[in-house]
PDB file of C-alpha atoms in Angstrom:
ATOM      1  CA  UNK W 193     122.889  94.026  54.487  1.00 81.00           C
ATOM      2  CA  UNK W 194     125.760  92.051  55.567  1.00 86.00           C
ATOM      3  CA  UNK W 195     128.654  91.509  52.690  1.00 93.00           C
ATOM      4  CA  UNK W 196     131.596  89.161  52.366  1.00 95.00           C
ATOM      5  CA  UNK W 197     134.055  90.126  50.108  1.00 95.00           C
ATOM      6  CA  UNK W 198     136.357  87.092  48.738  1.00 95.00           C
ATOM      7  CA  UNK W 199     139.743  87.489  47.976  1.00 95.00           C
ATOM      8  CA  UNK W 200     143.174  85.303  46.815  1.00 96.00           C
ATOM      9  CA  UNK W 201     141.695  83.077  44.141  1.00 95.00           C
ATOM     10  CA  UNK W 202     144.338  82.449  41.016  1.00 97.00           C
ATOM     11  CA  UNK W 203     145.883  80.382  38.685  1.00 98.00           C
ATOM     12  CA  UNK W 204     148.656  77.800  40.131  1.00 98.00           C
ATOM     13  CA  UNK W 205     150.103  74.319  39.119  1.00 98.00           C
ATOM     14  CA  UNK W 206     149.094  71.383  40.279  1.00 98.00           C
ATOM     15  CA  UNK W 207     150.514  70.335  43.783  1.00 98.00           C
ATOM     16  CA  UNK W 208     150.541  73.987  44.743  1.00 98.00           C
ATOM     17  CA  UNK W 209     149.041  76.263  47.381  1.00 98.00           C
ATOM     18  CA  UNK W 210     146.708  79.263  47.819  1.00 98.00           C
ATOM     19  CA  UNK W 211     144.962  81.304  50.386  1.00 98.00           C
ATOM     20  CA  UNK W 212     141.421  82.414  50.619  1.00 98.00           C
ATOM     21  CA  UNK W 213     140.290  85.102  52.904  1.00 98.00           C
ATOM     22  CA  UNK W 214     136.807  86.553  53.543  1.00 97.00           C
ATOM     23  CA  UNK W 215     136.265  89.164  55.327  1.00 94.00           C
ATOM     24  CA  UNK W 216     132.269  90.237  56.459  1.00 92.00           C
ATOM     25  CA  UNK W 217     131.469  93.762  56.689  1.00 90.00           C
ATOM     26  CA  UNK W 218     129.465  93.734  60.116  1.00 83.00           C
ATOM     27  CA  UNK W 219     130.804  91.775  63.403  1.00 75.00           C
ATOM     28  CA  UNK W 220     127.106  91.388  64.771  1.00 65.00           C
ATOM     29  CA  UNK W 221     125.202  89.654  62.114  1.00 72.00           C
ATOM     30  CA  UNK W 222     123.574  86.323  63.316  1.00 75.00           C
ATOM     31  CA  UNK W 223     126.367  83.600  61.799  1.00 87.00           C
ATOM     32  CA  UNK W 224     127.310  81.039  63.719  1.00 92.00           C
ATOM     33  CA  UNK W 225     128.940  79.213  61.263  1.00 94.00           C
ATOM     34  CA  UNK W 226     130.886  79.817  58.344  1.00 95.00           C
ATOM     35  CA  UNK W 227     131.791  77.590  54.795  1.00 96.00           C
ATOM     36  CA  UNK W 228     133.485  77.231  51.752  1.00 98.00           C
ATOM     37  CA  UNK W 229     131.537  76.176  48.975  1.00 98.00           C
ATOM     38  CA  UNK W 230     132.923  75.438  44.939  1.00 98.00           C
ATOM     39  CA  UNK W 231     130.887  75.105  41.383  1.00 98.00           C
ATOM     40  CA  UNK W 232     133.495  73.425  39.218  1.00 98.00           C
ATOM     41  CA  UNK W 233     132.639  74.273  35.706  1.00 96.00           C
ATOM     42  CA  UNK W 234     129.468  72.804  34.392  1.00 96.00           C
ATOM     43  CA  UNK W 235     128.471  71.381  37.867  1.00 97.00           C
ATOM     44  CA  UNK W 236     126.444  72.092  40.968  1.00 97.00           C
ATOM     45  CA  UNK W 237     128.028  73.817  43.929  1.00 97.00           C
ATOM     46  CA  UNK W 238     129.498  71.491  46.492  1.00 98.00           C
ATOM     47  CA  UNK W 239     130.518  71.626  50.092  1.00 98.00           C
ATOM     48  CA  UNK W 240     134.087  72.070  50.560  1.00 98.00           C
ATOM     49  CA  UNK W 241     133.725  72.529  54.400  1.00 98.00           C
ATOM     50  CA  UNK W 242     133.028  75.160  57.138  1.00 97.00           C
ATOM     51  CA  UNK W 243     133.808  76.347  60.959  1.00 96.00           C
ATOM     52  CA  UNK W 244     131.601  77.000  63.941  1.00 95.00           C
ATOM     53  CA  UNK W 245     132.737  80.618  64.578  1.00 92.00           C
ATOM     54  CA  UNK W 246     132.828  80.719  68.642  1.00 91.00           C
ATOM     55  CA  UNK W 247     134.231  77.015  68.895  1.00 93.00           C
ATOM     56  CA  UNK W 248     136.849  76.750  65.797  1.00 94.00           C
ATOM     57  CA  UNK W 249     135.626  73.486  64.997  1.00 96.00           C
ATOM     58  CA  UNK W 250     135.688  72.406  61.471  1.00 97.00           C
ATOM     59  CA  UNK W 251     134.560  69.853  59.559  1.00 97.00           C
ATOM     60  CA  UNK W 252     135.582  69.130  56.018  1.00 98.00           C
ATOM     61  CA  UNK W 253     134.761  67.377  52.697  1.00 98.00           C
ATOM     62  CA  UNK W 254     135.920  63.447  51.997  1.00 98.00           C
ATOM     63  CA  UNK W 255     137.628  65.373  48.699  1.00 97.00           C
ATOM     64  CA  UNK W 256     139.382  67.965  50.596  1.00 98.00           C
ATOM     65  CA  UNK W 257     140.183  66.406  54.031  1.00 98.00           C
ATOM     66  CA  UNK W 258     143.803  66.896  55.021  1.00 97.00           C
ATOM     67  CA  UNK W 259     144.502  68.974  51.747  1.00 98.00           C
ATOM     68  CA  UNK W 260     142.244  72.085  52.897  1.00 98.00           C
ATOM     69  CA  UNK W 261     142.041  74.014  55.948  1.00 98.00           C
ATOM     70  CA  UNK W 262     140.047  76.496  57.520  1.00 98.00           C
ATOM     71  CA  UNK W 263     140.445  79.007  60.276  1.00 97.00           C
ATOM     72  CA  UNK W 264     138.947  82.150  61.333  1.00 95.00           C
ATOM     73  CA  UNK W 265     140.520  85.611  63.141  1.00 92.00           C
ATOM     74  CA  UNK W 266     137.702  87.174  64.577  1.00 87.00           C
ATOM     75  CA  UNK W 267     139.633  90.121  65.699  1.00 88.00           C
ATOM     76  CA  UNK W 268     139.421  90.699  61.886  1.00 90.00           C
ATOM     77  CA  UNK W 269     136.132  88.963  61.361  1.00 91.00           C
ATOM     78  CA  UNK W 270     137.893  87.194  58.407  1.00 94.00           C
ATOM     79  CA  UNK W 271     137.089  83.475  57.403  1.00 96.00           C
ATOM     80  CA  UNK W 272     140.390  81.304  55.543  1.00 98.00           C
ATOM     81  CA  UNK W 273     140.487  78.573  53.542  1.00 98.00           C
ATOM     82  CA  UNK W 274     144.249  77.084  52.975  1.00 98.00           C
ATOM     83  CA  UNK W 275     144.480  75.296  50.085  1.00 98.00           C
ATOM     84  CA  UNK W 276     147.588  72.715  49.764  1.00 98.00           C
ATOM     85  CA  UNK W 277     148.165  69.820  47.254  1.00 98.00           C
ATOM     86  CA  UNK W 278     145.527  71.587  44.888  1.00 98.00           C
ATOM     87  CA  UNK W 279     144.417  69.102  42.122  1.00 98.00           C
ATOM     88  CA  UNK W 280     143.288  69.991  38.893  1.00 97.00           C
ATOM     89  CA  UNK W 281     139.776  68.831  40.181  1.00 97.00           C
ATOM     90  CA  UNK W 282     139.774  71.538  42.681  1.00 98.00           C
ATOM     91  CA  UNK W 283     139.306  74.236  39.827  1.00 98.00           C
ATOM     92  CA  UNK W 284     136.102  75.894  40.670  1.00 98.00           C
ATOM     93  CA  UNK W 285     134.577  79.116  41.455  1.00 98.00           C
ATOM     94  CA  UNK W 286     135.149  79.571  45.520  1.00 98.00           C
ATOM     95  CA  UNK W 287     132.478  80.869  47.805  1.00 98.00           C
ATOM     96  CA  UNK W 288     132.142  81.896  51.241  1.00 97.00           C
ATOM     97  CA  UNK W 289     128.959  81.978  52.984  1.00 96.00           C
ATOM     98  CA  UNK W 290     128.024  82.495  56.590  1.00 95.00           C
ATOM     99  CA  UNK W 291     124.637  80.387  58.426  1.00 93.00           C
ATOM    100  CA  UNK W 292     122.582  80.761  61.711  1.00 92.00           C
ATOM    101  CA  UNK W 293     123.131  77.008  61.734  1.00 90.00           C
ATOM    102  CA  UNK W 294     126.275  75.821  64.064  1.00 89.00           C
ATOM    103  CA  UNK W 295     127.053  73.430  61.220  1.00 91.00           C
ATOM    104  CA  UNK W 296     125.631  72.156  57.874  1.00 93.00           C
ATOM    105  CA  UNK W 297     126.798  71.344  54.555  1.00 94.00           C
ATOM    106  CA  UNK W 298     123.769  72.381  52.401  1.00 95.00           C
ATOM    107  CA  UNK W 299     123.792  75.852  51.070  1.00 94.00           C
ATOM    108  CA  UNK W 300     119.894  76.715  51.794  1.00 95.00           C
ATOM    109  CA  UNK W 301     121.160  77.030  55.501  1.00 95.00           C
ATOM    110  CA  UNK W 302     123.245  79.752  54.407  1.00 95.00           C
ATOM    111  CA  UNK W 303     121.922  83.225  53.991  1.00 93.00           C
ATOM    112  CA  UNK W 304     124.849  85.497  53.050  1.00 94.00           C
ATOM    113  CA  UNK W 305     127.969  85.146  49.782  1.00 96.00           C
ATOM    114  CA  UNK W 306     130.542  86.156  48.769  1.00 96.00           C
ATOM    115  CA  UNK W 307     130.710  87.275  45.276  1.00 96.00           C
ATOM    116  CA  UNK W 308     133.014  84.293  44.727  1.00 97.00           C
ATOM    117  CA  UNK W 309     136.698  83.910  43.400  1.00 97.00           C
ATOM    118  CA  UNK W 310     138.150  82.025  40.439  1.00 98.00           C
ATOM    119  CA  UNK W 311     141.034  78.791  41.636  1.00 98.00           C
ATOM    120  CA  UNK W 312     142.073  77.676  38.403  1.00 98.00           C
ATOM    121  CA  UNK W 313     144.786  74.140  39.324  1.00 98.00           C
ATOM    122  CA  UNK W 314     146.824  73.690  35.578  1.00 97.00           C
ATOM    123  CA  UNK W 315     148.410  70.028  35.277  1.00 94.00           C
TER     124      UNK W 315
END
């Protein structure tokens, strides 16, 4: 069973930064792809944006384009999401997730999560 363990989540003040990592436990499992998902309180989980794993392409969210990035090391098979400009909207529960998929933005096309991390954004 493959696990990704979620780190760097925190409280900061609006127009700050913070760093997500996830790391996966096995190098061989079947992901192709790899996202960030959020569940702001009291709402669904929503695509915040992912990363072909071979190719480094990303793609991103409308509400976090240019604010957010993402990168991967795969010498430490470790997924990042940079977080820059943080908004009191972006307080949500983070998650990681990896996909056989080379790209998608729904969560049923990814079969392995984190445990998730708290971003808290005070005004």
């Amino acid at each position: 069973q493959v696990q990704l363990v979620e780190s760097g989540g925190g409280l900061v003040q609006a127009g700050g930064s913070l760093r997500l990592s996830c790391t996966a436990s096995d190098r061989t499992f079947g992901r192709n792809s790899m996202g960030w998902f959020r569940q702001p309180p009291g709402k669904d989980r929503e695509f915040v944006g992912n990363i072909r794993w071979i190719s480094g392409i990303t793609r991103y969210a409308d509400s976090v384009k240019g604010r957010f990035t993402i990168s991967r090391d795969n010498t430490k098979n470790t997924l990042y999401l940079q977080m820059n400009s943080l908004k009191p909207d972006d307080t949500a529960v983070y998650y990681c997730a990896s996909s056989p998929a080379f790209t998608s933005s729904f969560d049923h096309d990814y079969n392995y999560w984190g445990q998730g991390t708290q971003v808290t954004v005070s005004s």
